[in-house]
Amino acid sequence: MLRTLVYLDADLASSIALRYACQLTQVIDMKLHAVHVEEPDHDGHAPGTGWVRRTWESAMLKTGEFEIAQLIKAEKSSCPMLGAPKMLVGDRENEILREIQRESYDLFVEGSLHSFTAKKLYDKIHSRLYRHIPCPVIVVKNLVNLEKIALIVRDEIESKKLVSMFLKIFSGAKLNLDLIYCEFQEPGKLSSKGKADVNGTLNAFEKILIEQNWHPEDCRKIQGAPEEIGDVLRDYGMVASPLHHSISKKSNWFQLLSHIPSPILIFWQ
Amino acid sequence: MRILVAVDQHPYSAHAVKDVAKLAGNTWADVTLVGVGPKVTDIGQPSNKAGKKHPLTEELRNYRRNFLDHFEKAESPYEKRECNYEFVEVKRGVWEELYVCRGARKDLKILLRSGNPVKEILAQSQEDDSDLIAMGCYKAGDCQWEGAVNLPQKVANSAACSVLVIKEEKKIRKIACCLDQENISQKSVEMINQMVTLYQTELEIVGLTDGTKLKPMVEKNLNAILKYYNARQIKAWIKLVDAVSLASFISQEARRSMMALWMGEHSLLSKMFPRGKVDKLIQGSESSVLLLR
């Protein structure tokens, strides 16, 4: 069973992430755990030491606990299986990272609303948490129905590793899968080529997936500008993609990820 | 709901009438079709030396027919059903036998006014207490109307109610509605709902941020609106836009989506597009524009 950690704050992004994560439990054999980190102040420092610090932290946790309990209560109808969240005090990124390492979670889910500018996603991908996270991450940008997922492939070299990461999460899942190969071009020339025109990379991925009993419904190459391809991919309930931490903000690949309004599953390379 | 459709003789008006008929079919709105033309003393007499009657009378009749054609006769809320002579009390103790048609559950008025088109349309909307003024417009460049430059923009600038500018024959892929106010009326939310149904399209709810995050109240509203639309099986996306990027977002999005903007008193949008300046928005948009007031 997949052990998944979902991060919760008392905000809309978390509310959406929680509802989406609960949808995931319907199609993937997974157990959902929730965590919330109460940050002492903007610098991450708590006042005082000893009793003063403990009393102060406990008061902070109580406030946080109340807000998160309200959020979970509001989503209870769509997510009845979620237990009490783990409440931590400290620096948000450090605490989440420690929690993931301590409990060896297989997947991390958090909400981050889709943004017109790419900065928010870029900062997230280059954050300390994402640079050191040992498991794949789902960034939930919007609440969508999880009926069909797209696996974006880049080159043949990474195919085996990517497919094995994909299978680790989706083994036994009842979902429709499309394999997508993206070729970036100038805006205004969007086109999609079906199976007959696919290149070697798609064939290689399809072959490995079929060997593992996964039969992609569609394999296609999409040509276009990142924003155009991102718009096409909005029809999917999830877009899974490999990603290097060193990705630059101006790269087409990053621009594509930032333009996809659906939740994205990031497999770190 | 009362909708005022301002029309002239161009194809975009026929398109607007068609869209409003669909909208009225969903909302059972009272509808007024108004045309504004040159001054005439007798509508039945030729209005010029060439012997032509008032140019809009025939068009208005056609628009009425097109509007009513949208409905099945038996189910139409605008269909007059029975016409009979009936005695009606016209003043206390005085009864007059009048030819009365009963059965129309909703009002469809066809009006011809003369004078300045902008003033007449606005005056009619005030007289009707309209909730929405709908007008057609060419999709590219400025909205040229018969004898009046940028009429839709001028009406949109000055109207007290919501205004829908329907760009001719443009397929709407998505409705992007910008939200930065703390108080969004149920009426506005319903109006968006109707537009989504009318155009069978997706909805993108745009939340304006101060660069980092949404105002708590706006975030709460976004959540409530999202739940409202989800409960109605309407696919709604959320997108955050920084206030500093709003202008570039709108110019980019207006090329492919219908823009719906809440122009409330405290709205950043109303600061960005104050009365008198929404013409830029309408002019720059290739798709229809809905201004919610």
XYZ file of C-alpha atoms in Angstrom:
562
model
C 0.000 0.000 0.000
C 1.305 3.411 -0.999
C 1.943 5.744 1.935
C 1.025 9.280 0.963
C 1.544 12.474 2.897
C -0.715 15.426 2.181
C 0.250 18.839 3.488
C -2.552 20.985 4.899
C -2.854 24.658 5.687
C -6.119 26.407 6.401
C -6.490 27.671 2.837
C -8.158 26.990 -0.497
C -5.115 25.280 -2.033
C -5.049 22.723 0.798
C -8.779 22.229 0.616
C -8.451 21.368 -3.085
C -5.386 19.185 -2.473
C -7.233 17.250 0.209
C -10.257 16.620 -2.012
C -7.994 15.549 -4.849
C -5.914 13.259 -2.620
C -9.120 11.623 -1.456
C -10.065 11.001 -5.087
C -6.669 9.347 -5.509
C -7.442 6.862 -2.739
C -10.398 5.665 -4.836
C -8.163 4.597 -7.717
C -4.828 3.847 -6.071
C -4.231 1.490 -3.191
C -2.931 4.068 -0.758
C -3.164 5.311 2.791
C -3.453 9.024 3.299
C -1.675 10.848 6.126
C -1.980 14.569 6.758
C 0.503 16.988 8.255
C 0.431 20.648 9.164
C 3.374 22.792 10.232
C 2.800 25.833 12.382
C 5.579 28.303 11.679
C 6.749 30.306 14.724
C 7.389 33.535 12.858
C 8.663 34.725 9.535
C 12.270 34.045 10.520
C 11.403 30.599 11.811
C 12.550 31.424 15.351
C 10.519 30.739 18.487
C 10.758 33.148 21.416
C 12.567 32.031 24.581
C 13.629 28.560 25.704
C 12.426 25.818 28.037
C 8.980 26.283 29.608
C 8.353 29.608 27.869
C 9.037 28.111 24.487
C 6.994 24.942 25.166
C 3.978 26.912 26.396
C 4.173 29.251 23.452
C 4.469 26.360 20.974
C 1.581 24.536 22.542
C -0.647 27.651 22.270
C 0.361 28.010 18.618
C -0.394 24.380 17.883
C -3.832 24.702 19.444
C -4.696 27.571 17.095
C -3.363 25.638 14.123
C -5.143 22.477 15.220
C -8.466 24.299 15.358
C -8.057 25.740 11.837
C -7.004 22.419 10.306
C -9.796 20.591 12.145
C -12.238 23.056 10.554
C -10.778 22.351 7.107
C -10.977 18.571 7.576
C -14.510 18.880 8.946
C -15.545 20.862 5.852
C -14.135 18.152 3.574
C -15.289 15.207 5.679
C -18.087 14.303 3.262
C -15.646 13.875 0.367
C -12.854 12.421 2.477
C -14.217 10.322 5.334
C -11.121 8.113 5.644
C -8.717 10.860 6.737
C -7.518 10.630 10.318
C -6.238 13.391 12.575
C -3.339 15.284 10.998
C 0.108 15.391 12.514
C 0.787 18.868 13.913
C 4.354 20.139 13.926
C 6.010 23.408 14.909
C 9.024 24.802 13.109
C 10.206 25.739 9.666
C 7.628 24.413 7.207
C 10.028 22.958 4.649
C 12.430 21.433 7.174
C 9.646 19.825 9.161
C 7.939 18.326 6.101
C 11.251 17.016 4.831
C 12.074 15.461 8.199
C 8.606 13.911 8.397
C 8.898 12.377 4.911
C 12.350 10.985 5.680
C 11.321 9.720 9.128
C 8.200 7.912 7.921
C 9.487 6.980 4.444
C 6.457 8.204 2.555
C 6.087 7.109 -1.064
C 4.298 10.212 -2.304
C 3.844 13.818 -1.231
C 0.751 15.859 -2.168
C 0.271 19.570 -1.682
C -1.943 22.288 -3.114
C -0.611 25.265 -5.046
C -3.216 27.139 -7.060
C -2.554 27.563 -10.755
C -0.914 30.902 -11.399
C -0.676 33.130 -14.474
C 3.003 33.776 -13.821
C 5.539 30.968 -13.599
C 7.384 32.347 -10.566
C 5.360 30.527 -7.939
C 5.981 27.091 -9.423
C 9.609 27.934 -10.146
C 10.232 28.955 -6.523
C 8.547 25.770 -5.356
C 10.611 23.504 -7.593
C 13.795 25.202 -6.410
C 12.803 25.225 -2.753
C 14.854 23.345 -0.191
C 11.974 20.906 0.309
C 11.712 19.934 -3.367
C 15.461 19.824 -3.875
C 15.841 17.215 -1.149
C 12.537 15.388 -1.230
C 13.102 11.656 -1.720
C 9.706 10.825 -3.240
C 7.556 12.005 -6.175
C 5.351 15.031 -5.618
C 1.853 15.892 -6.774
C 1.258 19.636 -7.032
C -2.517 20.106 -7.053
C -3.282 23.279 -9.002
C -6.961 22.650 -9.549
C -9.625 20.201 -8.545
C -10.339 17.920 -11.504
C -11.814 14.497 -12.040
C -9.189 11.816 -12.045
C -10.300 9.683 -14.976
C -7.408 9.900 -17.332
C -3.754 10.637 -16.844
C -1.056 11.748 -19.250
C 2.514 10.564 -18.919
C 4.852 12.972 -20.688
C 7.984 11.384 -21.999
C 11.165 13.063 -23.149
C 13.830 10.636 -24.247
C 14.465 6.948 -24.421
C 17.321 7.007 -21.892
C 15.085 7.853 -18.985
C 12.274 5.524 -20.076
C 12.983 2.551 -17.782
C 13.495 4.676 -14.678
C 10.416 6.757 -15.379
C 8.217 3.750 -16.051
C 9.380 2.033 -12.862
C 8.543 5.164 -10.832
C 5.190 5.360 -12.563
C 4.421 1.716 -11.850
C 5.384 2.083 -8.193
C 2.560 4.580 -7.754
C -0.022 3.358 -10.204
C 0.407 -0.385 -9.900
C -3.087 -1.885 -9.951
C -4.766 1.483 -10.513
C -7.874 1.585 -12.654
C -7.066 4.598 -14.804
C -6.813 5.421 -18.472
C -3.352 6.429 -19.584
C -2.103 8.407 -22.577
C 1.564 8.673 -23.531
C 2.506 12.118 -24.759
C 5.682 13.266 -26.469
C 6.056 17.038 -26.693
C 7.904 18.909 -29.379
C 8.181 22.635 -28.795
C 7.609 25.108 -31.599
C 6.636 28.711 -32.202
C 3.071 29.649 -31.194
C 0.326 29.207 -33.757
C 1.457 25.840 -35.126
C -0.211 23.465 -32.688
C -0.629 19.972 -34.052
C -1.084 16.479 -32.748
C 0.143 13.352 -34.452
C -1.311 9.968 -33.716
C 0.259 6.602 -33.211
C 1.223 6.119 -36.846
C 3.540 9.136 -36.683
C 5.103 8.583 -33.284
C 8.844 8.453 -32.948
C 11.036 5.835 -31.337
C 10.785 7.280 -27.827
C 7.059 6.764 -27.582
C 7.324 3.259 -28.966
C 9.986 2.372 -26.403
C 7.846 3.630 -23.529
C 4.746 1.922 -24.810
C 6.587 -1.378 -25.128
C 7.844 -1.270 -21.526
C 4.405 -0.320 -20.226
C 2.693 -3.107 -22.155
C 5.198 -5.574 -20.728
C 4.043 -4.397 -17.298
C 0.389 -4.869 -18.262
C -0.343 -1.186 -18.799
C -1.958 -0.452 -22.118
C -1.906 3.245 -23.034
C -5.116 4.294 -24.746
C -3.338 6.794 -26.929
C 0.274 7.553 -27.839
C 0.779 10.863 -29.565
C 3.218 13.598 -30.317
C 2.017 17.141 -29.677
C 3.825 19.990 -31.406
C 3.327 23.564 -30.301
C 4.286 26.326 -27.917
C 4.416 25.398 -24.191
C 1.243 27.370 -23.433
C -0.603 25.700 -26.310
C 0.439 22.207 -25.246
C -0.392 23.092 -21.618
C -3.870 24.037 -22.748
C -4.320 20.713 -24.551
C -3.257 18.822 -21.432
C -5.977 20.472 -19.320
C -8.264 17.590 -20.304
C -6.292 15.208 -18.112
C -6.974 14.559 -14.449
C -3.223 14.406 -13.870
C -0.124 15.064 -15.920
C 2.906 13.035 -14.863
C 6.285 14.325 -15.896
C 9.963 13.752 -15.200
C 11.849 16.814 -13.981
C 15.405 17.811 -13.193
C 15.975 20.115 -10.232
C 18.292 22.200 -12.359
C 15.550 23.166 -14.809
C 15.708 26.790 -15.888
C 12.785 29.176 -15.752
C 12.934 29.926 -19.447
C 13.116 26.315 -20.593
C 10.179 25.102 -22.644
C 9.746 22.135 -20.353
C 9.310 24.319 -17.286
C 7.032 26.710 -19.169
C 4.902 23.731 -20.159
C 4.593 22.538 -16.548
C 3.670 26.022 -15.378
C 0.942 26.323 -18.039
C -0.747 23.036 -17.248
C -3.763 23.862 -15.058
C -4.312 20.238 -13.972
C -2.461 18.608 -11.073
C 1.084 17.611 -11.999
C 2.944 14.588 -10.724
C 6.677 15.230 -10.657
C 9.132 12.355 -10.914
C 12.519 13.725 -9.933
C 15.347 12.771 -12.245
C -34.555 38.909 -14.772
C -35.056 41.549 -17.441
C -32.798 41.706 -20.482
C -32.583 44.631 -22.850
C -31.219 43.749 -26.282
C -30.072 46.753 -28.277
C -30.118 46.019 -31.995
C -29.343 47.621 -35.335
C -29.376 46.226 -38.873
C -26.040 44.435 -38.873
C -25.492 40.659 -38.723
C -23.952 40.914 -35.240
C -27.354 42.035 -33.922
C -29.023 38.935 -35.362
C -26.337 36.885 -33.639
C -26.907 38.719 -30.350
C -30.674 38.080 -30.588
C -29.992 34.389 -31.134
C -27.734 34.207 -28.053
C -30.160 36.166 -25.908
C -32.987 33.836 -26.985
C -30.963 30.908 -25.639
C -30.227 32.818 -22.443
C -33.891 33.756 -22.076
C -34.856 30.126 -22.636
C -32.768 29.164 -19.614
C -33.733 32.049 -17.386
C -37.278 32.843 -18.505
C -36.314 36.470 -18.601
C -38.499 39.362 -19.635
C -36.938 40.674 -22.814
C -37.024 44.004 -24.599
C -35.632 44.326 -28.113
C -34.890 47.959 -28.789
C -33.758 49.585 -31.989
C -32.800 53.241 -32.198
C -33.275 55.063 -35.453
C -33.997 58.435 -37.026
C -36.905 60.470 -35.802
C -40.248 59.722 -37.464
C -43.671 61.212 -36.961
C -45.657 58.349 -38.466
C -44.094 54.903 -38.372
C -46.399 53.679 -41.159
C -45.309 56.355 -43.600
C -42.150 56.341 -45.713
C -39.374 57.994 -43.750
C -37.451 59.330 -46.742
C -37.982 60.645 -50.227
C -37.140 57.294 -51.782
C -40.321 55.977 -50.238
C -38.644 53.587 -47.820
C -40.273 52.923 -44.493
C -38.350 53.261 -41.264
C -35.267 51.095 -41.770
C -35.560 49.301 -38.458
C -39.211 48.302 -38.386
C -38.780 45.295 -40.650
C -35.544 44.305 -38.934
C -37.204 44.416 -35.528
C -40.016 42.195 -36.812
C -37.441 39.735 -38.133
C -35.590 39.741 -34.815
C -38.864 39.071 -32.974
C -39.550 36.131 -35.300
C -36.003 34.801 -34.873
C -36.239 35.193 -31.118
C -39.554 33.324 -30.938
C -38.355 30.639 -33.362
C -35.908 29.541 -30.713
C -38.820 28.231 -28.623
C -41.234 25.386 -29.239
C -44.568 27.118 -29.678
C -46.325 25.038 -27.037
C -43.603 25.620 -24.448
C -42.670 29.190 -25.207
C -43.064 31.524 -22.232
C -43.516 34.376 -24.729
C -46.334 32.834 -26.723
C -49.651 34.648 -26.517
C -52.134 31.823 -26.197
C -55.739 32.892 -26.213
C -57.141 36.071 -27.614
C -60.749 36.938 -26.844
C -63.008 39.876 -26.296
C -63.346 40.393 -22.552
C -64.901 43.051 -20.387
C -62.113 44.734 -18.435
C -62.630 47.356 -15.709
C -60.787 50.371 -17.104
C -61.737 52.626 -14.209
C -63.899 52.177 -11.174
C -67.364 51.098 -12.249
C -66.544 51.360 -15.959
C -66.028 48.169 -17.955
C -64.861 48.001 -21.489
C -64.895 45.056 -23.835
C -61.286 44.698 -24.950
C -59.520 42.219 -27.175
C -57.311 40.526 -24.582
C -54.598 37.976 -25.250
C -53.759 35.872 -22.258
C -51.199 33.181 -21.672
C -47.780 34.760 -22.180
C -45.940 34.100 -19.003
C -43.063 36.345 -19.890
C -42.866 39.690 -21.535
C -41.317 40.259 -24.961
C -41.372 43.903 -25.927
C -40.248 45.253 -29.285
C -39.451 48.947 -29.175
C -38.281 51.525 -31.625
C -36.848 54.714 -30.197
C -35.437 57.716 -31.920
C -32.648 60.019 -30.871
C -29.089 59.534 -29.703
C -28.566 55.727 -29.638
C -26.430 55.653 -26.469
C -28.813 57.878 -24.521
C -31.882 56.018 -25.756
C -30.501 52.581 -24.893
C -29.489 53.748 -21.425
C -32.856 55.448 -20.939
C -34.701 52.261 -21.920
C -32.586 50.190 -19.517
C -33.507 52.595 -16.728
C -37.192 52.543 -17.619
C -37.204 48.740 -17.710
C -34.967 48.444 -14.654
C -32.927 45.975 -16.736
C -30.555 43.494 -15.151
C -28.585 43.076 -18.345
C -28.029 45.014 -21.548
C -26.940 42.796 -24.457
C -25.483 44.134 -27.685
C -23.737 42.677 -30.683
C -20.448 43.844 -32.093
C -17.901 42.956 -34.768
C -15.182 40.753 -33.340
C -12.183 42.624 -34.687
C -11.185 46.173 -33.934
C -13.629 48.757 -32.742
C -17.327 48.085 -32.466
C -18.894 50.045 -35.300
C -22.629 50.460 -35.078
C -24.945 52.108 -37.545
C -24.260 55.805 -37.296
C -22.516 55.594 -33.933
C -18.843 54.932 -33.344
C -18.006 52.559 -30.478
C -21.573 52.425 -29.262
C -21.265 49.222 -27.196
C -18.253 50.663 -25.389
C -20.116 53.876 -24.617
C -23.141 51.987 -23.309
C -20.888 49.700 -21.246
C -19.112 52.721 -19.789
C -22.270 54.355 -18.557
C -24.737 51.562 -17.823
C -25.867 51.027 -14.261
C -26.515 47.325 -14.834
C -24.491 44.446 -16.246
C -23.559 44.622 -19.918
C -22.880 41.773 -22.324
C -21.134 42.642 -25.575
C -21.525 39.674 -27.908
C -18.867 39.524 -30.563
C -20.168 38.181 -33.814
C -19.841 34.442 -34.445
C -16.917 33.852 -32.150
C -16.760 30.400 -30.630
C -16.221 30.827 -26.914
C -13.866 28.217 -25.494
C -13.751 29.448 -21.950
C -15.245 32.090 -19.713
C -12.617 33.773 -17.583
C -14.129 35.719 -14.717
C -12.016 37.990 -12.615
C -12.765 38.232 -8.949
C -11.143 40.531 -6.463
C -14.022 41.751 -4.433
C -15.068 40.637 -1.031
C -18.765 40.918 -1.793
C -19.934 39.050 -4.838
C -23.666 39.006 -5.355
C -25.582 35.786 -5.855
C -27.046 37.432 -8.960
C -23.585 37.789 -10.510
C -22.702 34.191 -9.727
C -25.981 33.065 -11.289
C -25.304 35.210 -14.335
C -21.962 33.466 -14.879
C -23.716 30.156 -14.400
C -26.127 31.105 -17.178
C -23.299 32.138 -19.503
C -21.536 28.814 -18.960
C -24.754 26.984 -19.801
C -25.441 29.242 -22.763
C -22.062 28.786 -24.385
C -21.469 25.221 -23.135
C -17.999 26.149 -22.082
C -15.506 25.853 -19.257
C -15.177 28.399 -16.533
C -11.971 29.912 -15.196
C -12.296 31.820 -11.949
C -9.494 34.315 -11.651
C -8.396 35.383 -8.200
C -6.362 38.572 -7.942
C -3.437 38.489 -5.554
C -1.227 41.188 -4.123
C 1.811 39.348 -5.450
C 1.944 36.756 -2.729
C -1.517 35.588 -1.769
C -5.239 36.185 -1.978
C -7.103 38.325 0.510
C -8.638 35.907 3.066
C -12.164 37.001 2.212
C -11.551 36.636 -1.524
C -10.094 33.177 -0.912
C -13.173 32.239 1.079
C -15.391 33.498 -1.746
C -13.369 31.573 -4.325
C -13.850 28.391 -2.336
C -17.593 28.979 -2.009
C -17.958 29.783 -5.721
C -15.907 26.736 -6.683
C -18.116 24.507 -4.554
C -21.232 26.160 -6.004
C -20.171 25.431 -9.590
C -18.847 21.951 -8.803
C -22.204 21.085 -7.273
C -23.794 22.098 -10.592
C -21.390 19.905 -12.567
C -19.742 22.960 -14.088
C -16.049 22.487 -14.719
C -14.390 25.401 -12.989
C -10.672 26.142 -12.964
C -8.937 28.530 -10.627
C -6.101 30.790 -11.734
C -4.251 33.316 -9.621
C -3.113 36.540 -11.217
C -0.935 39.187 -9.565
C -2.471 42.634 -9.683
C 0.630 43.878 -11.543
C 0.161 41.241 -14.260
C -3.572 41.809 -14.621
C -3.349 43.989 -17.717
C -1.182 41.496 -19.616
C -3.377 38.630 -18.420
C -6.515 40.323 -19.710
C -5.003 41.258 -23.043
C -3.746 37.704 -23.515
C -6.888 35.970 -22.288
C -9.319 38.255 -24.137
C -8.045 36.814 -27.412
C -9.491 33.399 -26.705
C -11.903 33.598 -23.769
C -15.011 35.500 -22.935
C -14.053 37.922 -20.194
C -16.444 38.394 -17.302
C -15.413 41.116 -14.908
C -16.969 42.057 -11.604
C -16.913 45.837 -11.624
C -17.862 46.498 -8.019
C -17.277 49.686 -6.114
C -14.129 48.514 -4.362
C -12.925 46.295 -7.146
C -9.416 46.694 -8.460
C -10.929 46.063 -11.877
C -13.144 49.089 -11.558
C -10.024 51.092 -10.666
C -8.237 49.651 -13.639
C -11.231 50.102 -15.917
C -13.125 53.023 -14.377
C -16.320 54.190 -16.010
C -15.213 55.719 -19.247
C -12.352 53.324 -19.805
C -13.924 49.905 -20.284
C -13.957 50.667 -23.995
C -10.301 49.610 -24.116
C -11.240 46.228 -22.775
C -14.122 45.730 -25.194
C -12.133 47.045 -28.109
C -9.161 44.814 -27.404
C -11.191 41.685 -26.902
C -11.852 39.323 -29.768
C -14.391 37.429 -27.688
C -17.539 38.559 -25.946
C -17.243 40.625 -22.785
C -19.529 40.566 -19.765
C -19.311 43.395 -17.270
C -21.059 42.514 -14.033
C -22.330 45.369 -11.963
